[in-house]
CSV table of C-alpha atoms in Angstrom, one decimal:
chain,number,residue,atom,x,y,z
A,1,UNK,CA,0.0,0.0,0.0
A,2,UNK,CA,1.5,3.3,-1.4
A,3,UNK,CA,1.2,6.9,1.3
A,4,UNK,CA,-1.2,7.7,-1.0
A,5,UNK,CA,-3.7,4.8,-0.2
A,6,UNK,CA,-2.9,5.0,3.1
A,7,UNK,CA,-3.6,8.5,3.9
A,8,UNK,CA,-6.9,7.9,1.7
A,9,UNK,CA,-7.6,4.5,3.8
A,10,UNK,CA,-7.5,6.3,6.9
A,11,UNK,CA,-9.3,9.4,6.0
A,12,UNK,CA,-12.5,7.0,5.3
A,13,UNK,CA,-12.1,5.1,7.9
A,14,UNK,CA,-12.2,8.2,10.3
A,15,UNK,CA,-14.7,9.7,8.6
A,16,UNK,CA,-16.9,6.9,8.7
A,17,UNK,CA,-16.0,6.7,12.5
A,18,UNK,CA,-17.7,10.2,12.9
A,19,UNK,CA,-20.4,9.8,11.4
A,20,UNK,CA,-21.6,6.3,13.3
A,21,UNK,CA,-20.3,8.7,16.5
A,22,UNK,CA,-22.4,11.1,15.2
A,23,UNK,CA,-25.5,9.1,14.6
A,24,UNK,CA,-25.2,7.2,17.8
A,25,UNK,CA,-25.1,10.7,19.7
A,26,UNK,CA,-28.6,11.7,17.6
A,27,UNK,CA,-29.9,8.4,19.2
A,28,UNK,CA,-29.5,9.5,22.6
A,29,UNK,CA,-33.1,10.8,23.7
A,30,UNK,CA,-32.9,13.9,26.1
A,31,UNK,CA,-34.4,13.3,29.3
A,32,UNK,CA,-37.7,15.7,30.3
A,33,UNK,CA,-36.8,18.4,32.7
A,34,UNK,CA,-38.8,18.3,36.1
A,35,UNK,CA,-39.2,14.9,37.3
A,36,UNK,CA,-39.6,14.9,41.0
A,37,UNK,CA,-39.9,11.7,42.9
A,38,UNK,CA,-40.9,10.4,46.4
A,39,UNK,CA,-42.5,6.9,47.5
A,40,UNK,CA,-46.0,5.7,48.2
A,41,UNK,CA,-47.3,2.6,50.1
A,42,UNK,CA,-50.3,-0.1,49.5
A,43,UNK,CA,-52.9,-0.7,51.6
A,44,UNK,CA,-50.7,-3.7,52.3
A,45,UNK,CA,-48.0,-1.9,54.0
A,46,UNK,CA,-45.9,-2.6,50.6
A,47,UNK,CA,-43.7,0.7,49.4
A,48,UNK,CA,-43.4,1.7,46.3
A,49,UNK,CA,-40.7,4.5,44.3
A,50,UNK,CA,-42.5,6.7,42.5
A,51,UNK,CA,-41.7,9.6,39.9
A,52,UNK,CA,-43.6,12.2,38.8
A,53,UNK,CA,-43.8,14.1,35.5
A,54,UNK,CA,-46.2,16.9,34.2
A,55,UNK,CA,-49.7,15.7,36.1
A,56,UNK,CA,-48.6,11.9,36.3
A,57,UNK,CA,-47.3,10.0,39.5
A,58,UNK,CA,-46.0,6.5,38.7
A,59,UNK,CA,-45.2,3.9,40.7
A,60,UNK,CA,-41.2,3.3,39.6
A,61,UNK,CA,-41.7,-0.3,41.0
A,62,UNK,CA,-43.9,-3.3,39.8
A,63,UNK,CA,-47.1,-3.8,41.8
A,64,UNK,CA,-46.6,-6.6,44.7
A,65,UNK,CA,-50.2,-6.5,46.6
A,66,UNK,CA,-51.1,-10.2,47.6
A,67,UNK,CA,-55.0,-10.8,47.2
A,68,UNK,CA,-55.6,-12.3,50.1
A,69,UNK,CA,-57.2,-15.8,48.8
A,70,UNK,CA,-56.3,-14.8,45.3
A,71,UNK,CA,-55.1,-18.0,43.1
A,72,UNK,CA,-53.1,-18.8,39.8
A,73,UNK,CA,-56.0,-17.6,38.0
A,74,UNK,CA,-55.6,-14.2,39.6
A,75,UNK,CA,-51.6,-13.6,40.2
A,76,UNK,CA,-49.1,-15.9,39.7
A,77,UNK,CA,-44.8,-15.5,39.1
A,78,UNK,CA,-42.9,-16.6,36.4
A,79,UNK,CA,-42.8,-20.7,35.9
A,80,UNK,CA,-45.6,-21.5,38.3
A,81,UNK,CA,-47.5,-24.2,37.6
A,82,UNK,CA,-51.9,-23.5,37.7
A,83,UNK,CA,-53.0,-26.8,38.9
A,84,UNK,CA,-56.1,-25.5,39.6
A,85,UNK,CA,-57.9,-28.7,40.5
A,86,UNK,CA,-55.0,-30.1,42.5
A,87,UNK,CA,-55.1,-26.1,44.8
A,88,UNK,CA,-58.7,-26.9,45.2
A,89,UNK,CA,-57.6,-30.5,46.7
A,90,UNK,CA,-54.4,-29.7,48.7
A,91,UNK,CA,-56.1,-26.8,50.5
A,92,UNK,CA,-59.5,-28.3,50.6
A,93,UNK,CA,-61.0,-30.5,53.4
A,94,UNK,CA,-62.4,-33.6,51.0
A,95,UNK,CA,-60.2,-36.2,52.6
A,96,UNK,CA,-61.7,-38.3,49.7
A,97,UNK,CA,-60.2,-36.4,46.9
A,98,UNK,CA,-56.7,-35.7,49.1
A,99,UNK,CA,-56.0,-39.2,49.6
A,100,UNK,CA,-56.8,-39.7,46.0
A,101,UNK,CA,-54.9,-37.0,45.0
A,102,UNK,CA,-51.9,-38.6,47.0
A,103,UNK,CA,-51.8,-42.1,45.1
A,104,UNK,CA,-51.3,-40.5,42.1
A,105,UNK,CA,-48.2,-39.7,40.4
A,106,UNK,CA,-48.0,-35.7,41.0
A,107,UNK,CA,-49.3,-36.4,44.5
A,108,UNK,CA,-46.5,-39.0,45.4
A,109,UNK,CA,-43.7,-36.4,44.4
A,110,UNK,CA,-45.6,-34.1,46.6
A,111,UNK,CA,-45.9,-35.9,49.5
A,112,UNK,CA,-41.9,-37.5,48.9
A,113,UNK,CA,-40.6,-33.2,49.1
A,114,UNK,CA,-43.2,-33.2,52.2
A,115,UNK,CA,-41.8,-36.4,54.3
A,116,UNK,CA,-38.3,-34.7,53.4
A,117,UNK,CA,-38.7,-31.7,54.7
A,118,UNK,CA,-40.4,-33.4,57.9
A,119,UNK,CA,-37.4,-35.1,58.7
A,120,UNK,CA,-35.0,-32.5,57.8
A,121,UNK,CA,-37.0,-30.4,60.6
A,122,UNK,CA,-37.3,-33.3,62.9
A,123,UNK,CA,-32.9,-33.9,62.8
A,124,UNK,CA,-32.8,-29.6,63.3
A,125,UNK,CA,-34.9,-30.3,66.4
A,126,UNK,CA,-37.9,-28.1,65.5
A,127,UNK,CA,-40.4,-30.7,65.6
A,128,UNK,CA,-39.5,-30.7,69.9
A,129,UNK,CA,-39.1,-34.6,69.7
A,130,UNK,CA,-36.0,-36.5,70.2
A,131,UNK,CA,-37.2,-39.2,68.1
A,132,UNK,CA,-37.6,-40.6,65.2
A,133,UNK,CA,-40.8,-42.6,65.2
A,134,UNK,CA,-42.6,-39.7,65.8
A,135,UNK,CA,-41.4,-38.3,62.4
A,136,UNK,CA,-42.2,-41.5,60.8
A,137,UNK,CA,-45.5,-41.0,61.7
A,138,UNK,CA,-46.4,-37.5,61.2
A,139,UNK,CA,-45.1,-38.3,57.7
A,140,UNK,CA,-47.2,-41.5,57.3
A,141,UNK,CA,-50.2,-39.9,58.6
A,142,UNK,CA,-49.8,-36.7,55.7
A,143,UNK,CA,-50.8,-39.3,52.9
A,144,UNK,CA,-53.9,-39.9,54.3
A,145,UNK,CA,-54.8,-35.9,55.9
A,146,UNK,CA,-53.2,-32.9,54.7
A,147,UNK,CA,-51.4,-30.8,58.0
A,148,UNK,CA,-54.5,-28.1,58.5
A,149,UNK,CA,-56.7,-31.5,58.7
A,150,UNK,CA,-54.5,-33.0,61.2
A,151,UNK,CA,-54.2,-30.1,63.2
A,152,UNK,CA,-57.9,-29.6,62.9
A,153,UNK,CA,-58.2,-32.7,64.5
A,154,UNK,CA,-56.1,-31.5,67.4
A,155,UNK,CA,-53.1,-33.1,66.6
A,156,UNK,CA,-49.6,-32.0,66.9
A,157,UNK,CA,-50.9,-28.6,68.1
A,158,UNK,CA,-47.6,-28.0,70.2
A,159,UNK,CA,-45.9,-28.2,67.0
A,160,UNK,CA,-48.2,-27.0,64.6
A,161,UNK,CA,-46.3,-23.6,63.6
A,162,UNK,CA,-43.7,-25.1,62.7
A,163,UNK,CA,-45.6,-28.3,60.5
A,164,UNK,CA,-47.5,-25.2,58.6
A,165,UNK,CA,-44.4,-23.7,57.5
A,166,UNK,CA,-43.4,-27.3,55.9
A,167,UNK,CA,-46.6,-27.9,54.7
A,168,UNK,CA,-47.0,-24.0,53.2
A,169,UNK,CA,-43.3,-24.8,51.7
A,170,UNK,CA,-44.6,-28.1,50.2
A,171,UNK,CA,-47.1,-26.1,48.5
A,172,UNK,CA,-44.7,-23.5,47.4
A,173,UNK,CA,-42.1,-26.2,46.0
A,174,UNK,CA,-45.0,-28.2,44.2
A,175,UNK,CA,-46.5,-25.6,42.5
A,176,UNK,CA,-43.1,-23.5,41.9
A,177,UNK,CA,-43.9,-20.5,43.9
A,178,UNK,CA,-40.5,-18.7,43.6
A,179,UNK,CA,-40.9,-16.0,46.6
A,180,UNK,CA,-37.9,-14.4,45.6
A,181,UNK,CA,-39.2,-14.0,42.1
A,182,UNK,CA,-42.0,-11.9,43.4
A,183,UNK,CA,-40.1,-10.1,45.9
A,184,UNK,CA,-37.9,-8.6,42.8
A,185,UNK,CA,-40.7,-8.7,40.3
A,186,UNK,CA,-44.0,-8.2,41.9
A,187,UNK,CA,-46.8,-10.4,40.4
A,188,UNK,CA,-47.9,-11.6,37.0
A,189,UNK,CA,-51.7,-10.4,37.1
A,190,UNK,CA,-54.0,-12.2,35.0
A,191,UNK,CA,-56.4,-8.8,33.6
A,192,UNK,CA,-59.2,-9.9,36.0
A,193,UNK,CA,-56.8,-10.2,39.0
A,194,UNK,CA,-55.2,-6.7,38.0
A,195,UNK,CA,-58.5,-4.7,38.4
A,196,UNK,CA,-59.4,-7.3,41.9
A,197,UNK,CA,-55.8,-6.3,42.9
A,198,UNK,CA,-56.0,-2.2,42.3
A,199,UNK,CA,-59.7,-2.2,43.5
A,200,UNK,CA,-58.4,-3.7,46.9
A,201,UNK,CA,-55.1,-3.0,47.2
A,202,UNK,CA,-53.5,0.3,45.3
A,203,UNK,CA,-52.6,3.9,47.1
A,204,UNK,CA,-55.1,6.0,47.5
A,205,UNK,CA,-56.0,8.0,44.2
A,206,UNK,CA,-53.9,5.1,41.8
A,207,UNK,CA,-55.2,3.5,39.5
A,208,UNK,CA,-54.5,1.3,36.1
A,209,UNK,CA,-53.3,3.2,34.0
A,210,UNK,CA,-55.4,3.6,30.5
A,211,UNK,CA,-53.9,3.3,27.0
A,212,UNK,CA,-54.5,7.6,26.5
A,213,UNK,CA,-52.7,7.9,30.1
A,214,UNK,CA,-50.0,5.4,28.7
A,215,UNK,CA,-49.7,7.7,25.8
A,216,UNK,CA,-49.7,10.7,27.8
A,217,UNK,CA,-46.2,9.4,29.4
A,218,UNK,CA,-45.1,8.4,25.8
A,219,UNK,CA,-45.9,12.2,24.8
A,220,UNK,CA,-43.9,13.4,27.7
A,221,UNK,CA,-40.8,11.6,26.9
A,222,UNK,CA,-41.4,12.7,23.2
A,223,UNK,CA,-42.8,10.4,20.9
A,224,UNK,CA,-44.8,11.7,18.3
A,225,UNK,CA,-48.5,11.7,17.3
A,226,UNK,CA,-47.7,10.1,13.9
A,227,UNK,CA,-45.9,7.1,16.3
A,228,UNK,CA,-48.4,7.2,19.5
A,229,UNK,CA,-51.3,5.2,17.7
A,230,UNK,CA,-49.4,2.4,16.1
A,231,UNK,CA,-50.7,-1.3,16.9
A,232,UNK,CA,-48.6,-4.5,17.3
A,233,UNK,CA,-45.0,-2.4,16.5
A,234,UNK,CA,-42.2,-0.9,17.9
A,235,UNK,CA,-42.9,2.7,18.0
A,236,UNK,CA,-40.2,5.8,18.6
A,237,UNK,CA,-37.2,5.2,20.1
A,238,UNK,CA,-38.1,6.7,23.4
A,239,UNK,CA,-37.9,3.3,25.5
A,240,UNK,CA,-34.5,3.7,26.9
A,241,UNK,CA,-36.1,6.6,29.4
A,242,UNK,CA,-38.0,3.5,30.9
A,243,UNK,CA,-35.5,1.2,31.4
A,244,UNK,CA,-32.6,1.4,34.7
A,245,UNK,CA,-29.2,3.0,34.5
A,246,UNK,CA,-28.9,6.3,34.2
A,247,UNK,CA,-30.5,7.3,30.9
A,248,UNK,CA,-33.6,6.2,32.0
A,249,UNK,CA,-35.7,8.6,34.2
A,250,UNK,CA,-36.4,6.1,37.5
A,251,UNK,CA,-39.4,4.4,35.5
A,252,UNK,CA,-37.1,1.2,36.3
A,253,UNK,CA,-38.3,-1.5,33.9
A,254,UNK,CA,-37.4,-4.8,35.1
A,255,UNK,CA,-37.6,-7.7,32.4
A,256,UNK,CA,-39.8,-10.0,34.7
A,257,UNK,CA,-41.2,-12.0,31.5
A,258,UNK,CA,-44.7,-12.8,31.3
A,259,UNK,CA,-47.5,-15.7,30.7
A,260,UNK,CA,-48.2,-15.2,27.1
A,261,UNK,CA,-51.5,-17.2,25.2
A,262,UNK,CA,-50.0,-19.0,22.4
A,263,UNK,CA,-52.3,-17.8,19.0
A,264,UNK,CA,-50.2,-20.8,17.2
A,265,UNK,CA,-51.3,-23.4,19.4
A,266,UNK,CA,-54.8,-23.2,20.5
A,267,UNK,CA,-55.3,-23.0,24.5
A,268,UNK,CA,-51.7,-23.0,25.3
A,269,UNK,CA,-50.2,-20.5,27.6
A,270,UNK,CA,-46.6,-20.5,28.4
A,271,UNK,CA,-43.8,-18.3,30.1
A,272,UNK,CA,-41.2,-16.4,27.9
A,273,UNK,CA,-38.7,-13.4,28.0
A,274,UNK,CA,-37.9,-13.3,31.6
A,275,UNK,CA,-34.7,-11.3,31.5
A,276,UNK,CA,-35.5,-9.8,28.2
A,277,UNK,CA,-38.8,-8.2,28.3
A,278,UNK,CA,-41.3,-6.1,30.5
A,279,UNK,CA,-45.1,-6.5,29.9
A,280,UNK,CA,-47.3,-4.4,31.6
A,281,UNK,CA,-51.2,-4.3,31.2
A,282,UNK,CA,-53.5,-0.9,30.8
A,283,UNK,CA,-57.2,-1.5,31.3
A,284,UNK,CA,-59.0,-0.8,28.5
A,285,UNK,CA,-59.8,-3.6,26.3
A,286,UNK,CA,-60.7,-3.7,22.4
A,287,UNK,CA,-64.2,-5.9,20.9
A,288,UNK,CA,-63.2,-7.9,18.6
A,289,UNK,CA,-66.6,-9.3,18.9
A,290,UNK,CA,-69.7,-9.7,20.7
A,291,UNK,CA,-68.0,-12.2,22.6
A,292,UNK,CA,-64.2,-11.5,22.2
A,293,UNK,CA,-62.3,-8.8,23.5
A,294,UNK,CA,-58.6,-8.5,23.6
A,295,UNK,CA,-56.3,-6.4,26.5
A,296,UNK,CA,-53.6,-3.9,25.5
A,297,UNK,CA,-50.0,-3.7,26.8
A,298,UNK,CA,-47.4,-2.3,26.6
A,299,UNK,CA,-43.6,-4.2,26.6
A,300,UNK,CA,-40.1,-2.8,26.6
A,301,UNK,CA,-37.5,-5.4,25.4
A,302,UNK,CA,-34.0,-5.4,26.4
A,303,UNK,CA,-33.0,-5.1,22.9
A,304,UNK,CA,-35.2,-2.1,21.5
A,305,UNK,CA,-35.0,1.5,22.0
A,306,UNK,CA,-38.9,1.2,21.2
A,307,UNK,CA,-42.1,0.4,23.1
A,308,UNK,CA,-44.3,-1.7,21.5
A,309,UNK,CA,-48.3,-1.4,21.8
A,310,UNK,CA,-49.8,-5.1,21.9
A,311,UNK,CA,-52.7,-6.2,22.0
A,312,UNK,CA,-53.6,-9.7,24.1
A,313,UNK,CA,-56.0,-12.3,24.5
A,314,UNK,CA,-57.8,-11.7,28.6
A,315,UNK,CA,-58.1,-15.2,29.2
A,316,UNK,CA,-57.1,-18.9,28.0
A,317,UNK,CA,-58.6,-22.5,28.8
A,318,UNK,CA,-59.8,-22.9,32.1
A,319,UNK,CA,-57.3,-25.4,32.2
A,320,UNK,CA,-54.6,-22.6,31.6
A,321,UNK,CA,-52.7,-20.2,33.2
A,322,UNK,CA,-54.6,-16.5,32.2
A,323,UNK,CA,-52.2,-14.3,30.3
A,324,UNK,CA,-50.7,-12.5,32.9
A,325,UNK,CA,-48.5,-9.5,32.9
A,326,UNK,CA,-47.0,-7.0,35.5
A,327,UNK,CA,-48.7,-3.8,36.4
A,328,UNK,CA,-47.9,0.0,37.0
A,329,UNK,CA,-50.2,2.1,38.7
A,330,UNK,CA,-50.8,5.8,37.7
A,331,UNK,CA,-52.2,9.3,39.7
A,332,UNK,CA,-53.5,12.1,37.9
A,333,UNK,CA,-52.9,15.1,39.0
A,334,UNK,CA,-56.4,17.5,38.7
C-alpha cells in the first residue's frame, strides 16, 4: 500500500468513525426536565418508588399487593404451575379427593418433598421430639390428611407452627412458587386479578393506567403523534427513558417476563422473556366481537429503543394459566 492509499484509507475510515459517533449521539433521547420523585405505600403496608412528571405519578416499582385468597387464576410469578384442581384439593377439606390426589403420580412427588422436609426439621430439632418414630408417623399420617386437617383434629398442636411452614413450603415447591421472584418482580396479574388487585389494594387516588394515560407518558418523553397510535409495533425510540441505568428517568423497567396465550397453538399459555422483556397491562380492552375482547399492553425489550403497543387475549382454557403481565399504577394530577 503506497502513502497515497494509506492517507486515503485512513481518512474513510475516520470519517466513517464520525459519522456512526455522530449518529449514535442523535440516538441518545434527552431526558424531560422536572421529574420529582418520592414513595408511596399499599394498603398492604408494601412501598413503592415513584416519579412524577407533568400531572402523572407512577409507581417506579412493579405492583406486589397479595390478594388475600387470590389463586393462579388471579396472580401468579414466572414458571408457576396452575393446577387449579390439584389447589382446590391440597387446600381443601375432602379427605376423599386428598387421599386420592396422594396415590397419584404428582401427588407421590408431593408428598416425597413433604416427608423430606419433615425429617429435615425433625434432625434440626424443630419438631421438639428426640425421636424418630414420631417423624415417621407424622409423615405416614400426611398421605392420608393434609397438616390443617391434622391439626384440625387436634393433633400436633404443640408443634403445629412449625408443621405449617413445611406444609406452606410443600405447596410453594409443588406448585413452583418462587418468593424471591416476586419479591424482585411483583406479580404476573391475569387482567381480572389486576383490576381485583388495584380495587383492593392500590394507594389512595392510583389506578390502572389507560392506553391515552399510557400515551400521555409516551408524549412526555417525546414520541410523536404520527408514532403514539401504532398497533402490534415498535414505536419511537423513546424506550431507553423506561428502562434502569442512568438514561432512564427512574421508571425502572425490570424484564420479569410474562405468561403469554399461544395464538399458534390453541389454549396454550406458556412463560417467555424473563430477563428480556417487560409487559405491563392498561385497562381498556378492544371488541373484537360480541364475545371477544382483547387487552392492551405495553412491553419494553432489552433489545429495542422502542415500546411496543400489543394487544392480548384476557383469558385462555380454564385449564390454563390466564395471560398474565406485571402492572404499573398511575395518579393524575387535577
Amino acid at each position: 500500500m503506497n502513502r497515497l492509499t494509506y492517507l486515503l484509507s485512513s481518512a474513510l475510515v475516520g470519517f466513517v468513525f464520525f459519522i456512526a459517533c455522530s449518529n449514535e449521539t442523535e440516538k441518545i433521547i434527552p431526558k424531560p426536565a422536572d421529574i420529582t420523585y418520592g414513595t408511596i405505600t399499599d394498603k398492604a403496608g408494601n412501598s413503592y418508588k415513584t416519579f412524577t412528571i407533568g400531572k402523572q405519578t407512577w409507581l417506579a416499582e412493579n405492583f406486589r399487593y397479595k390478594l388475600p385468597d387470590g389463586d393462579a387464576s388471579e396472580q401468579i410469578c414466572y414458571g408457576e404451575i396452575y393446577g387449579i384442581n390439584e389447589r382446590e384439593i391440597i387446600e381443601g377439606t375432602d379427605e376423599k379427593a386428598y387421599q386420592h390426589f396422594c396415590r397419584s403420580y404428582s401427588g407421590q412427588s408431593f408428598l416425597l418433598y413433604l416427608r423430606e422436609q419433615i425429617f429435615a426439621s425433625n434432625e434440626a430439632g424443630k419438631l421438639n421430639t428426640n425421636s424418630m418414630f414420631d417423624a415417621i408417623w407424622i409423615s405416614e399420617q400426611i398421605s392420608n390428611y393434609s397438616m390443617p386437617m391434622l391439626i384440625a383434629y387436634n393433633m400436633h398442636n404443640d408443634i403445629k407452627d412449625e408443621l405449617m411452614r413445611i406444609w406452606n413450603d410443600a405447596i410453594d415447591h409443588h406448585f413452583k412458587i418462587d418468593h424471591e421472584y416476586i419479591n424482585k418482580y411483583g406479580y404476573l396479574y391475569s387482567y381480572e386479578g389486576a383490576l381485583r388487585a388495584v380495587k383492593e389494594g392500590a394507594p389512595e387516588g392510583f389506578h390502572l393506567p389507560t392506553d391515552a394515560e399510557w400515551m400521555m407518558l409516551e408524549r412526555s418523553l417525546g414520541m410523536t403523534s404520527g408514532e403514539l397510535e401504532g398497533t402490534d409495533i415498535w414505536r419511537g425510540n423513546v424506550g431507553d427513558l423506561l428502562k434502569t441505568g442512568p438514561q432512564g428517568i427512574g421508571f425502572d423497567a425490570l424484564y420479569a417476563g410474562a405468561a403469554v396465550y399461544a395464538l399458534s397453538t390453541a389454549y396454550n399459555t406458556y412463560y417467555i422473556q424473563k430477563g428480556e422483556s417487560a409487559f405491563f397491562w392498561c385497562s381498556d380492552q378492544v371488541f373484537v366481537s360480541d364475545s371477544l375482547s382483547n387487552g392492551i399492553v405495553r412491553k419494553i425489550s432489552i433489545y429495542r429503543k422502542g415500546i411496543q403497543r400489543m394487544t392480548s387475549r384476557l383469558i385462555a382454557s380454564p385449564d390454563n394459566i390466564r395471560p398474565s403481565y406485571n402492572i404499573r399504577l398511575v395518579k393524575i394530577e387535577k
